[in-house]
XYZ file of C-alpha atoms in Angstrom:
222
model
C 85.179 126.992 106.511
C 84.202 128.487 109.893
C 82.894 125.836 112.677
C 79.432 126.559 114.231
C 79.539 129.162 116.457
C 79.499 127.971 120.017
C 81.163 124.238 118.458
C 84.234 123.498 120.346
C 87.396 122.948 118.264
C 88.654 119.268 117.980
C 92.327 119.132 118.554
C 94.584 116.724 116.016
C 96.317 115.838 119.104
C 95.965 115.411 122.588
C 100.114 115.545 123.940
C 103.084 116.801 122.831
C 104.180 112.812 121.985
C 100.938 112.208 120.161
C 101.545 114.968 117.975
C 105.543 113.689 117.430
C 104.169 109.957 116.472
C 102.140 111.736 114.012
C 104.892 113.605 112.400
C 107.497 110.675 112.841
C 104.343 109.237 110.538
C 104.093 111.348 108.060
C 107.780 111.650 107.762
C 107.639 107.514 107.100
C 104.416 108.131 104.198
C 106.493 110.578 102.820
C 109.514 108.776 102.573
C 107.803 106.057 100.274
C 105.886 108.034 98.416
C 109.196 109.651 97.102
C 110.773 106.289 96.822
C 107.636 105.550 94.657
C 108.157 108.433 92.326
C 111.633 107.907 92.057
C 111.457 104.434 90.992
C 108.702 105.160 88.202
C 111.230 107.906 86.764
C 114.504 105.042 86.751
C 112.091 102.482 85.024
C 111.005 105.643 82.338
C 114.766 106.776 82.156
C 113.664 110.153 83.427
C 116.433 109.954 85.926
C 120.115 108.911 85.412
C 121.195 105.544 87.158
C 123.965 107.995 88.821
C 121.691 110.051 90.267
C 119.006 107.368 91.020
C 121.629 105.505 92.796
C 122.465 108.044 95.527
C 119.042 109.651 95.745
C 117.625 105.653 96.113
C 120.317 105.425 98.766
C 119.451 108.224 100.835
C 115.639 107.308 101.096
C 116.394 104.025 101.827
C 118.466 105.002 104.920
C 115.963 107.582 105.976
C 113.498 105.071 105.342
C 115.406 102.336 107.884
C 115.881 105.192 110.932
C 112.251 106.444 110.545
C 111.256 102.656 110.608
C 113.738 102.711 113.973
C 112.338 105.047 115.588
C 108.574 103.982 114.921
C 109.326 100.363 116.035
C 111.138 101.729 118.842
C 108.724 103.242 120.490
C 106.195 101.145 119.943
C 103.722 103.519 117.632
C 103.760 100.741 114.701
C 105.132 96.767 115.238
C 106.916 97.101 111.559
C 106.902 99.041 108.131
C 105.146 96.313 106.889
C 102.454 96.623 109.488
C 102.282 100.718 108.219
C 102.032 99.681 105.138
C 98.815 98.028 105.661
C 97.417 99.649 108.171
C 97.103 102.898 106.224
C 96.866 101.042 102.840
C 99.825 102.592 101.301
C 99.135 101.844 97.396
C 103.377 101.669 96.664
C 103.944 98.938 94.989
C 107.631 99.611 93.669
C 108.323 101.472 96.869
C 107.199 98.950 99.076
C 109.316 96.359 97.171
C 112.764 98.424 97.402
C 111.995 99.571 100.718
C 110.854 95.917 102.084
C 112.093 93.597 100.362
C 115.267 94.881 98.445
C 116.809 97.182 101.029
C 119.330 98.358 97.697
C 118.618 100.420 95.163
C 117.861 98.507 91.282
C 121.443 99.836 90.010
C 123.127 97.178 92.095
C 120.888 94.479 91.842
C 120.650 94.784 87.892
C 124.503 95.728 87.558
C 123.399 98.563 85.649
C 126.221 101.072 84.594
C 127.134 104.308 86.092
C 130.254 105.465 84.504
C 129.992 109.143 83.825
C 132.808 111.831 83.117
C 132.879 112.862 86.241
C 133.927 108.862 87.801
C 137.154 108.462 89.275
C 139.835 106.356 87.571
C 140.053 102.457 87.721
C 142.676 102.492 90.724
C 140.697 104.842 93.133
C 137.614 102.532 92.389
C 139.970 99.728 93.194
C 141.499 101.632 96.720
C 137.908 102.467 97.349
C 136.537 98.949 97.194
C 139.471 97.386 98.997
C 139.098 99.769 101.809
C 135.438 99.005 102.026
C 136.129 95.056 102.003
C 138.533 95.475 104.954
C 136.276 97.781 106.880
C 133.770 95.282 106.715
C 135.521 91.878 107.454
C 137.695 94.284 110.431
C 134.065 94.929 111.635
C 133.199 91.387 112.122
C 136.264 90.801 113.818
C 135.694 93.819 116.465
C 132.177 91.972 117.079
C 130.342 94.102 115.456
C 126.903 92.431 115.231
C 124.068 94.696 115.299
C 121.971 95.276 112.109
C 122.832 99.038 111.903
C 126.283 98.510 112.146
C 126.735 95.685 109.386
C 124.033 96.692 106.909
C 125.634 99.786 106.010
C 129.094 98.165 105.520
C 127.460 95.422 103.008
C 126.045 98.282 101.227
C 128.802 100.362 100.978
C 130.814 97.489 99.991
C 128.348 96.332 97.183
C 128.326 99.868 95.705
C 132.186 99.747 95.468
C 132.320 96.609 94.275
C 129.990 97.398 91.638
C 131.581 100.240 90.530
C 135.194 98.841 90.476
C 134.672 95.745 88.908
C 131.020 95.868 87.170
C 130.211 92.250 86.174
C 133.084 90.690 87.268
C 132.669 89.241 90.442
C 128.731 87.750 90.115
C 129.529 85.079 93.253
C 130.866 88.178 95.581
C 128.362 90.597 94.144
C 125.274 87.850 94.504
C 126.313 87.417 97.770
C 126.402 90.637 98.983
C 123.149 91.493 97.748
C 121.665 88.506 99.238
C 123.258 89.303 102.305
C 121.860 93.151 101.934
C 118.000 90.935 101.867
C 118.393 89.410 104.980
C 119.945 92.188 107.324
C 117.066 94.357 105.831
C 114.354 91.958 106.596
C 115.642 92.181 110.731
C 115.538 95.171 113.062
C 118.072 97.697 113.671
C 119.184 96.390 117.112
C 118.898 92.346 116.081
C 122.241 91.420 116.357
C 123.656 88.195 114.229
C 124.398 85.433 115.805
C 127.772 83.195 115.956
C 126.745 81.127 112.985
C 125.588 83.513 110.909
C 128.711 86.159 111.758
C 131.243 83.199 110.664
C 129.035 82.996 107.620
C 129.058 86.168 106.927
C 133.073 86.420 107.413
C 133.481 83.600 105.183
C 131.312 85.307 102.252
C 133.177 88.175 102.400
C 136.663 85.798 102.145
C 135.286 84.414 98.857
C 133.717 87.873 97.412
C 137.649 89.229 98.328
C 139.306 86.427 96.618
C 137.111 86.665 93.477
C 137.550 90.491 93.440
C 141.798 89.744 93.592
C 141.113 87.459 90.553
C 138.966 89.801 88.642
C 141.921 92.408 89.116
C 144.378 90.114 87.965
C 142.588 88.841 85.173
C 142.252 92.826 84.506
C 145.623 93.516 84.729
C 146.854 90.720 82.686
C 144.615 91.518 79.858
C 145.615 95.025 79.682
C 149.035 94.010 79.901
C 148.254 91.796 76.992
């Protein structure tokens, strides 16, 4: 519909920065509104876990540097604060995105074996590499959120996927671990204590993992 005649137009934006805070807005709605789909299809079984894994995975990082770059410059104070502010009616989004930080598959322990998998021992190599690319991490002094998080995750997903149900301690830990450094900004950094924590939870969850393996091995061998 035409405006009156004579009517001047009302622009959406007044500056070239207005109009990027809007988009880098949008971008954020979007972003949970798929999440919010895509968990209603896992919880119908309209999606594989496979595929609900890595699709959960992506949104959930774009959902942590759109977050980053909101905070950042100051348009919103949190995700939680967007949430509210524009009354975003997400429930299951809100929950991975805010309070979970990792998609259902991992916390439930649900199975994605598939055809396609690789064998036992590149699930093992894999998950050993990601253990000592985390703990190395730690000791290099790697603190900040956005260095670490991904790490955990990485290292959860492995986990899960070389040893499914074997190592609850490691794999609770880990996931509790996933909570907390997605409950913090990007740039918080951890501090001594909780770095030597940290270290030593990824000690046990390596130990436990070794024992699993050998326990595997031996029983095969059986």
């Amino acid at each position: 519909m035409s405006s009156p005649r004579g009517a001047a137009a009302v622009p959406l934006f007044a500056s070239s920065a207005e109009r990027r805070r809007l988009t880098d807005q949008a971008d954020l709605y979007a972003i949970i509104k798929a999440t919010e789909v895509l968990e209603r299809a896992y919880a119908r079984a309209a999606v594989s876990a496979s595929d609900y894994e890595k699709e959960c995975a992506q949104l959930i990082a774009q959902f942590k540097a759109s977050e980053r770059a909101l905070t950042g410059d100051g348009t919103v104070a949190s995700a939680a604060a967007f949430f509210e502010r524009w009354r975003v009616d997400c429930p299951r989004a809100r929950d991975r995105l805010l309070r979970s930080g990792a998609p259902a598959t991992l916390q439930h322990g649900a199975a994605r074996t598939s055809g396609r998998d690789a064998d036992a021992a590149l699930r093992v190599a894999e998950c050993v590499q990601c253990f000592i690319t985390a703990m190395d991490a730690l000791k290099l002094d790697q603190r900040a959120v956005d260095e670490v998080q991904p790490l955990i995750a990485d290292l959860a997903a492995a986990l899960d996927r070389a040893m499914p149900n074997r190592c609850p301690d490691g794999r609770a830990a880990l996931l509790k671990w996933l909570e907390r450094l997605h409950g913090m900004r990007a740039a918080e950094e951890l501090d001594e204590p909780a770095a030597r924590q940290l270290s030593f939870d990824l000690d046990s969850a390596y130990s436990e993992f070794h024992r699993a393996l050998s326990a595997s091995a031996a029983a095969a061998g059986s």
